[in-house]
GROMACS .gro file of C-alpha atoms in nm:
model
  191
    1UNK     CA    1  -0.784  26.307  -9.760
    2UNK     CA    2  -0.731  25.966  -9.908
    3UNK     CA    3  -0.613  26.042 -10.261
    4UNK     CA    4  -0.781  25.737 -10.409
    5UNK     CA    5  -1.128  25.767 -10.262
    6UNK     CA    6  -1.154  26.133 -10.159
    7UNK     CA    7  -1.262  26.023  -9.809
    8UNK     CA    8  -1.099  26.173  -9.499
    9UNK     CA    9  -0.806  25.964  -9.388
   10UNK     CA   10  -0.820  25.812  -9.040
   11UNK     CA   11  -0.579  25.969  -8.793
   12UNK     CA   12  -0.271  25.778  -8.689
   13UNK     CA   13  -0.288  25.653  -8.331
   14UNK     CA   14  -0.048  25.921  -8.201
   15UNK     CA   15  -0.235  26.198  -8.384
   16UNK     CA   16  -0.566  26.070  -8.246
   17UNK     CA   17  -0.420  26.069  -7.892
   18UNK     CA   18  -0.294  26.426  -7.939
   19UNK     CA   19  -0.634  26.538  -8.067
   20UNK     CA   20  -0.812  26.372  -7.774
   21UNK     CA   21  -0.569  26.530  -7.525
   22UNK     CA   22  -0.620  26.870  -7.687
   23UNK     CA   23  -0.999  26.838  -7.663
   24UNK     CA   24  -0.983  26.733  -7.297
   25UNK     CA   25  -0.740  27.014  -7.213
   26UNK     CA   26  -0.951  27.270  -7.399
   27UNK     CA   27  -1.271  27.157  -7.227
   28UNK     CA   28  -1.104  27.200  -6.887
   29UNK     CA   29  -0.940  27.533  -6.975
   30UNK     CA   30  -1.263  27.674  -7.121
   31UNK     CA   31  -1.457  27.571  -6.809
   32UNK     CA   32  -1.195  27.724  -6.578
   33UNK     CA   33  -1.100  28.040  -6.767
   34UNK     CA   34  -1.358  28.090  -7.042
   35UNK     CA   35  -1.342  28.046  -7.418
   36UNK     CA   36  -1.088  28.326  -7.456
   37UNK     CA   37  -0.826  28.125  -7.270
   38UNK     CA   38  -0.486  28.117  -7.435
   39UNK     CA   39  -0.450  27.848  -7.700
   40UNK     CA   40  -0.087  27.817  -7.594
   41UNK     CA   41  -0.218  27.723  -7.247
   42UNK     CA   42  -0.444  27.459  -7.403
   43UNK     CA   43  -0.151  27.310  -7.595
   44UNK     CA   44   0.069  27.315  -7.284
   45UNK     CA   45  -0.203  27.143  -7.076
   46UNK     CA   46  -0.231  26.875  -7.346
   47UNK     CA   47   0.145  26.824  -7.350
   48UNK     CA   48   0.184  26.923  -7.716
   49UNK     CA   49   0.322  27.220  -7.906
   50UNK     CA   50   0.107  27.500  -8.043
   51UNK     CA   51   0.178  27.375  -8.397
   52UNK     CA   52   0.012  27.044  -8.311
   53UNK     CA   53  -0.293  27.230  -8.183
   54UNK     CA   54  -0.316  27.433  -8.506
   55UNK     CA   55  -0.271  27.122  -8.724
   56UNK     CA   56  -0.580  26.972  -8.562
   57UNK     CA   57  -0.774  27.297  -8.508
   58UNK     CA   58  -0.668  27.578  -8.742
   59UNK     CA   59  -0.881  27.840  -8.561
   60UNK     CA   60  -1.021  27.902  -8.215
   61UNK     CA   61  -1.372  27.849  -8.356
   62UNK     CA   62  -1.269  27.509  -8.495
   63UNK     CA   63  -1.148  27.409  -8.148
   64UNK     CA   64  -1.464  27.543  -7.983
   65UNK     CA   65  -1.678  27.356  -8.233
   66UNK     CA   66  -1.496  27.029  -8.167
   67UNK     CA   67  -1.507  27.073  -7.788
   68UNK     CA   68  -1.879  27.142  -7.780
   69UNK     CA   69  -1.991  26.892  -8.046
   70UNK     CA   70  -2.094  26.626  -7.794
   71UNK     CA   71  -2.300  26.883  -7.602
   72UNK     CA   72  -2.456  27.002  -7.927
   73UNK     CA   73  -2.550  26.641  -8.000
   74UNK     CA   74  -2.729  26.624  -7.663
   75UNK     CA   75  -2.919  26.945  -7.746
   76UNK     CA   76  -3.013  26.805  -8.087
   77UNK     CA   77  -3.139  26.483  -7.927
   78UNK     CA   78  -3.343  26.688  -7.681
   79UNK     CA   79  -3.500  26.889  -7.965
   80UNK     CA   80  -3.614  26.565  -8.131
   81UNK     CA   81  -3.769  26.445  -7.805
   82UNK     CA   82  -3.951  26.777  -7.764
   83UNK     CA   83  -4.109  26.750  -8.110
   84UNK     CA   84  -4.366  26.519  -7.951
   85UNK     CA   85  -4.438  26.740  -7.650
   86UNK     CA   86  -4.800  26.821  -7.575
   87UNK     CA   87  -4.743  27.199  -7.564
   88UNK     CA   88  -4.526  27.307  -7.861
   89UNK     CA   89  -4.451  27.660  -7.737
   90UNK     CA   90  -4.348  27.532  -7.394
   91UNK     CA   91  -4.129  27.271  -7.567
   92UNK     CA   92  -3.959  27.543  -7.774
   93UNK     CA   93  -3.888  27.753  -7.464
   94UNK     CA   94  -3.761  27.446  -7.275
   95UNK     CA   95  -3.515  27.383  -7.557
   96UNK     CA   96  -3.406  27.748  -7.558
   97UNK     CA   97  -3.347  27.720  -7.182
   98UNK     CA   98  -3.122  27.416  -7.245
   99UNK     CA   99  -2.918  27.623  -7.492
  100UNK     CA  100  -2.881  27.904  -7.237
  101UNK     CA  101  -2.767  27.652  -6.976
  102UNK     CA  102  -2.513  27.507  -7.221
  103UNK     CA  103  -2.379  27.850  -7.321
  104UNK     CA  104  -2.362  27.957  -6.958
  105UNK     CA  105  -2.137  27.668  -6.862
  106UNK     CA  106  -1.840  27.830  -7.041
  107UNK     CA  107  -1.766  28.199  -6.997
  108UNK     CA  108  -1.737  28.358  -7.339
  109UNK     CA  109  -1.926  28.090  -7.533
  110UNK     CA  110  -2.237  28.303  -7.586
  111UNK     CA  111  -2.024  28.589  -7.721
  112UNK     CA  112  -1.836  28.349  -7.950
  113UNK     CA  113  -2.164  28.203  -8.081
  114UNK     CA  114  -2.304  28.551  -8.146
  115UNK     CA  115  -1.993  28.660  -8.335
  116UNK     CA  116  -1.981  28.336  -8.536
  117UNK     CA  117  -2.344  28.366  -8.646
  118UNK     CA  118  -2.248  28.635  -8.898
  119UNK     CA  119  -1.965  28.430  -9.050
  120UNK     CA  120  -2.097  28.129  -9.239
  121UNK     CA  121  -1.742  28.004  -9.302
  122UNK     CA  122  -1.668  27.976  -8.929
  123UNK     CA  123  -1.648  27.623  -8.789
  124UNK     CA  124  -1.857  27.737  -8.495
  125UNK     CA  125  -2.127  27.874  -8.728
  126UNK     CA  126  -2.132  27.545  -8.921
  127UNK     CA  127  -2.178  27.367  -8.589
  128UNK     CA  128  -2.474  27.592  -8.511
  129UNK     CA  129  -2.658  27.517  -8.839
  130UNK     CA  130  -2.797  27.183  -8.714
  131UNK     CA  131  -2.904  27.367  -8.398
  132UNK     CA  132  -3.087  27.627  -8.606
  133UNK     CA  133  -3.260  27.351  -8.805
  134UNK     CA  134  -3.362  27.170  -8.485
  135UNK     CA  135  -3.496  27.491  -8.334
  136UNK     CA  136  -3.680  27.576  -8.653
  137UNK     CA  137  -3.861  27.239  -8.641
  138UNK     CA  138  -3.978  27.321  -8.288
  139UNK     CA  139  -4.075  27.674  -8.394
  140UNK     CA  140  -4.271  27.554  -8.699
  141UNK     CA  141  -4.462  27.310  -8.479
  142UNK     CA  142  -4.542  27.584  -8.226
  143UNK     CA  143  -4.659  27.815  -8.506
  144UNK     CA  144  -4.877  27.539  -8.653
  145UNK     CA  145  -5.039  27.494  -8.312
  146UNK     CA  146  -5.119  27.866  -8.313
  147UNK     CA  147  -4.917  27.933  -7.999
  148UNK     CA  148  -4.634  28.141  -8.150
  149UNK     CA  149  -4.654  28.458  -8.354
  150UNK     CA  150  -4.592  28.421  -8.727
  151UNK     CA  151  -4.320  28.687  -8.738
  152UNK     CA  152  -4.086  28.502  -8.498
  153UNK     CA  153  -3.780  28.352  -8.671
  154UNK     CA  154  -3.537  28.093  -8.543
  155UNK     CA  155  -3.247  28.325  -8.627
  156UNK     CA  156  -3.391  28.589  -8.395
  157UNK     CA  157  -3.454  28.331  -8.123
  158UNK     CA  158  -3.100  28.193  -8.144
  159UNK     CA  159  -2.951  28.543  -8.118
  160UNK     CA  160  -3.186  28.628  -7.831
  161UNK     CA  161  -3.091  28.305  -7.655
  162UNK     CA  162  -2.721  28.386  -7.686
  163UNK     CA  163  -2.790  28.741  -7.565
  164UNK     CA  164  -2.969  28.606  -7.257
  165UNK     CA  165  -2.677  28.372  -7.185
  166UNK     CA  166  -2.433  28.664  -7.228
  167UNK     CA  167  -2.641  28.890  -7.000
  168UNK     CA  168  -2.651  28.617  -6.735
  169UNK     CA  169  -2.275  28.568  -6.766
  170UNK     CA  170  -2.218  28.940  -6.715
  171UNK     CA  171  -2.443  28.943  -6.404
  172UNK     CA  172  -2.328  28.649  -6.190
  173UNK     CA  173  -2.472  28.821  -5.882
  174UNK     CA  174  -2.823  28.769  -6.027
  175UNK     CA  175  -2.867  28.391  -6.078
  176UNK     CA  176  -3.235  28.436  -6.174
  177UNK     CA  177  -3.169  28.678  -6.460
  178UNK     CA  178  -3.168  28.416  -6.740
  179UNK     CA  179  -3.500  28.271  -6.622
  180UNK     CA  180  -3.661  28.615  -6.602
  181UNK     CA  181  -3.540  28.711  -6.949
  182UNK     CA  182  -3.655  28.377  -7.090
  183UNK     CA  183  -3.997  28.430  -6.929
  184UNK     CA  184  -4.018  28.766  -7.107
  185UNK     CA  185  -3.922  28.592  -7.430
  186UNK     CA  186  -4.196  28.332  -7.374
  187UNK     CA  187  -4.457  28.604  -7.329
  188UNK     CA  188  -4.332  28.784  -7.640
  189UNK     CA  189  -4.351  28.466  -7.852
  190UNK     CA  190  -4.712  28.389  -7.779
  191UNK     CA  191  -4.993  28.471  -8.017
   0.00000   0.00000   0.00000
């Protein structure tokens, strides 16, 4: 923090390089070994010490949140595009499918998202709040069109979406599982 203005202070060039290397190393390690990969391995891949990793990312969830922020931004952009879709319920399910695809790209991400949803102080949960708001806008529109049941909540849909991604991760021999489960969800949503 800048003591005079209260604004976050810009990182020094070397600190910014370290942070960028940590994010790149984490992205690669998470893709190769899942989100439970050793943080020491992430630091080693980035060419920094574990203390440097923890100075930038004090928790695993903080690192996960930072790694996936750009992908979350893509999902948020997609939700805004889908707000104008002709069929609101189909648009909602399309967005849920995009979340499942995102979570499925990194082994362990769905489990981490599910565990973080109950901890509002988690960096990963704070990252998911804009996602919940985006999904709620799609859900409200689908309800207003009369195509989604009134008792469906975005919290339930987000948990269900993570559960589908987790089930698909646990059953790699069945590549169609996520689509089948999402189709069941679609039928259950409808009025």
